XYZ file of C-alpha atoms in Angstrom:
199
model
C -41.022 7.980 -39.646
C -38.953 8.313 -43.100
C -35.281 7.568 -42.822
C -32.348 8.836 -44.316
C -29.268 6.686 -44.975
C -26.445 8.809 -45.596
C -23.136 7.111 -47.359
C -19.978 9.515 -47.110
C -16.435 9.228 -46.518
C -14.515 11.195 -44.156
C -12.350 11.786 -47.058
C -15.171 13.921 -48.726
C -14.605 17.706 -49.630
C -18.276 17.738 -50.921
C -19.576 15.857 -47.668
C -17.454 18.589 -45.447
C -19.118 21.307 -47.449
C -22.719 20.178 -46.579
C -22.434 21.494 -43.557
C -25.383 20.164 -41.290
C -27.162 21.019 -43.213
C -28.893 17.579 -43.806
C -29.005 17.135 -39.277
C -31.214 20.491 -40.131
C -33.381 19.063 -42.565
C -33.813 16.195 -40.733
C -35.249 17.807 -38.015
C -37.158 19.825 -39.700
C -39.331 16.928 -41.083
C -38.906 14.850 -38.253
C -36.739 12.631 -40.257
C -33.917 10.288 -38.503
C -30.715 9.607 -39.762
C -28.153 6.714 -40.212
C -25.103 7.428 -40.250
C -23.134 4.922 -42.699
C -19.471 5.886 -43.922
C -17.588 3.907 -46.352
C -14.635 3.278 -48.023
C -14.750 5.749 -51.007
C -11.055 4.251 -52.206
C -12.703 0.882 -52.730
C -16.397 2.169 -53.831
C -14.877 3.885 -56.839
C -13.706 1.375 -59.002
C -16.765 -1.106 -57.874
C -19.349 1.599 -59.944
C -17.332 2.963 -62.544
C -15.716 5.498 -60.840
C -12.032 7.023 -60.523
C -9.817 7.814 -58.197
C -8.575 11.366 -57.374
C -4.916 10.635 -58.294
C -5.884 8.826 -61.143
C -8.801 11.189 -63.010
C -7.803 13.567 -65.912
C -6.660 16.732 -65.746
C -9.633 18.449 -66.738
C -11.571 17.037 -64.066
C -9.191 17.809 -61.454
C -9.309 21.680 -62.725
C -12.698 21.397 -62.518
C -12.207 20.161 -59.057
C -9.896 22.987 -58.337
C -12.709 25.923 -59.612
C -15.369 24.050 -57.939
C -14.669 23.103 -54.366
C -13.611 27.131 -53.428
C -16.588 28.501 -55.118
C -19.182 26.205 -53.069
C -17.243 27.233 -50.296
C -18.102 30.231 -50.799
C -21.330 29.593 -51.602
C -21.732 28.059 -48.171
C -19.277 30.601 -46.436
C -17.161 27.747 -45.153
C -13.715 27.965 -45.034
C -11.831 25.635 -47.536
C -8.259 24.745 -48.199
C -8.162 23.326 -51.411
C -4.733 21.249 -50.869
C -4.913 20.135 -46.954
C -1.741 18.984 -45.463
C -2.752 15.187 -44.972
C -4.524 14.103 -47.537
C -5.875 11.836 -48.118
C -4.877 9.828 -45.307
C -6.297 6.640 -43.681
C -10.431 7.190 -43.384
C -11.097 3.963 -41.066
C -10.122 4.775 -37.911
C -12.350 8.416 -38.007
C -14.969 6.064 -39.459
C -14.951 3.747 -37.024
C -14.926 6.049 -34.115
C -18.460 7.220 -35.943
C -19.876 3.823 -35.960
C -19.232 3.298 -32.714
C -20.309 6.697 -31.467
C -23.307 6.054 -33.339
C -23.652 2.984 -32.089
C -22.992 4.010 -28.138
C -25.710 7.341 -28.525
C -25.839 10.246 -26.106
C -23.583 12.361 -28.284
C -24.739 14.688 -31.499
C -23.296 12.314 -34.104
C -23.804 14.945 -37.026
C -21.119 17.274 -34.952
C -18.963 14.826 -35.147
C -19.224 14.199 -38.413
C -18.793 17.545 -39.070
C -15.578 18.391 -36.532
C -14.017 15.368 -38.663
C -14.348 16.584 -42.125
C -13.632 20.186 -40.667
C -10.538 19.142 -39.452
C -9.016 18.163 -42.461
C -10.201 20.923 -44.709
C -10.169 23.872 -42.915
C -8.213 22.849 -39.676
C -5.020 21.262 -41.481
C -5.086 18.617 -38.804
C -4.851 14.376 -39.403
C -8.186 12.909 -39.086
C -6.101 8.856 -38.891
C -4.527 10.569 -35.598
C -5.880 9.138 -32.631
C -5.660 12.818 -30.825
C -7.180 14.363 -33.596
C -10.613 12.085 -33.601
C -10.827 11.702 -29.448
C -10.685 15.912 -29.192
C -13.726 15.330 -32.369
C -15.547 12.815 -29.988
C -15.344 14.896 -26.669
C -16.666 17.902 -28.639
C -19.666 16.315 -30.032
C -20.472 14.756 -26.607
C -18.734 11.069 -26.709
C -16.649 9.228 -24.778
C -12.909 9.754 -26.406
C -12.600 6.678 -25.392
C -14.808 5.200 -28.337
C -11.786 5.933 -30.439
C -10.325 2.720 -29.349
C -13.168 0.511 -27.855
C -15.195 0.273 -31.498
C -12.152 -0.675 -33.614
C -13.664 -4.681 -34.301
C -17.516 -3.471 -34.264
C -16.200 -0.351 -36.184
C -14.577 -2.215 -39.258
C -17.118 -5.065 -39.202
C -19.798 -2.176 -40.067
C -17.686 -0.263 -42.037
C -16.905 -3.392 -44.566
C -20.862 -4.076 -44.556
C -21.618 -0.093 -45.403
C -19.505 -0.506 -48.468
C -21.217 -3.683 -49.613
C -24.937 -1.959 -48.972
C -23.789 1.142 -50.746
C -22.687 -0.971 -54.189
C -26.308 -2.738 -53.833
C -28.299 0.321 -53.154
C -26.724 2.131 -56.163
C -24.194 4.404 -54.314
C -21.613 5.849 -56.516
C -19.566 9.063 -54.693
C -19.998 11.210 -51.123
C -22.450 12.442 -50.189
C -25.059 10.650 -51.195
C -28.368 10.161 -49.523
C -30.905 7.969 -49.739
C -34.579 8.205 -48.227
C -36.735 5.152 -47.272
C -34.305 2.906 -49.758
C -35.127 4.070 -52.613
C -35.179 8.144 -53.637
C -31.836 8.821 -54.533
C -29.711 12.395 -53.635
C -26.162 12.735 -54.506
C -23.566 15.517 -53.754
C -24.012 18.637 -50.899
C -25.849 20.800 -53.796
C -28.704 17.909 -53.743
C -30.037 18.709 -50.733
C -32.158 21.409 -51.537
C -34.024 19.300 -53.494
C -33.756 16.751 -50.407
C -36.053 19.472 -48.646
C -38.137 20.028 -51.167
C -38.864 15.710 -51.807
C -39.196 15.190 -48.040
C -41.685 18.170 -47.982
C -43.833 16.480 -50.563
C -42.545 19.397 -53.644
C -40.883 17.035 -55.636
């Protein structure tokens, strides 16, 4: 069965506005998913990339145009400037590893409920509150929130390292099999179309 690795960051606007898409194109074609976020912060400058805080004006206008109109696109509520951001992305990552790790939840939900809850919820995604109601939801044990902390950043290092080997530059970015190459939420139509032999 083909497999998708999927690199993100809880941070991720883009990765928020995909939706599930990708859980529904997955099933579709009978495709599984890993579930690998990462540590965008410390990704960025490892493949010539910048920082929010730190990118040009231009691009952050660009930024500002953008993200509302694929919102739209999408019909997902957005707020461009959420009250806590960015904040601290490891312990919502972690909780995924370990969910991930622990099954018998929908880890896509909770993927989802995390990135929803910082931009369109206004809520704190590094509060321990915030990512145990996110884990109940999605059909986890809250309780993963604190149990997976060691296993959680062990993984979470090691998915930063795989992404600067495999070519992994921003969020989202997909990869099928190792080797066919999808970045950004507005990639994965032609996602579809490659896993259904199109492209």
């Amino acid at each position: 069965m083909p497999q998708i690795d999927y690199f993100f960051t809880t941070l991720s606007p883009y990765a928020y506005l995909a939706g599930q898409r990708l859980e529904e194109i997955a099933t579709r074609h009978g495709v599984g998913i890993t579930y690998k976020p990462m540590d965008i912060m410390s990704l960025f400058p490892r493949t010539g990339g910048t920082k929010p805080s730190e990118r040009h004006p231009s691009r952050m206008d660009y930024r500002a145009q953008e993200l509302p109109r694929q919102a739209k696109k999408a019909g997902m509520a957005l707020n461009l400037r959420p009250a806590f951001w960015p904040t601290n992305a490891a312990p919502s990552s972690y909780a995924i590893i370990a969910a991930q790790k622990a099954g018998g939840g929908d880890v896509g939900a909770l993927v989802h409920a995390i990135l929803r809850a910082t931009w369109a919820e206004e809520k704190d995604i590094a509060d321990d509150g915030v990512i145990r109601v996110a884990l109940t939801e999605a059909g986890f044990d809250p309780n993963l929130a604190n149990s997976g902390l060691l296993v959680g950043a062990e993984q979470y290092a090691a998915n930063l390292e795989e992404a600067v080997g495999l070519g992994v530059f921003g969020s989202p970015f997909y990869i099928v099999d190792g080797t066919e190459k999808f970045w950004g939420q507005d990639r994965l139509e032609d996602l579809d179309l490659f896993l259904s032999g199109k492209l």
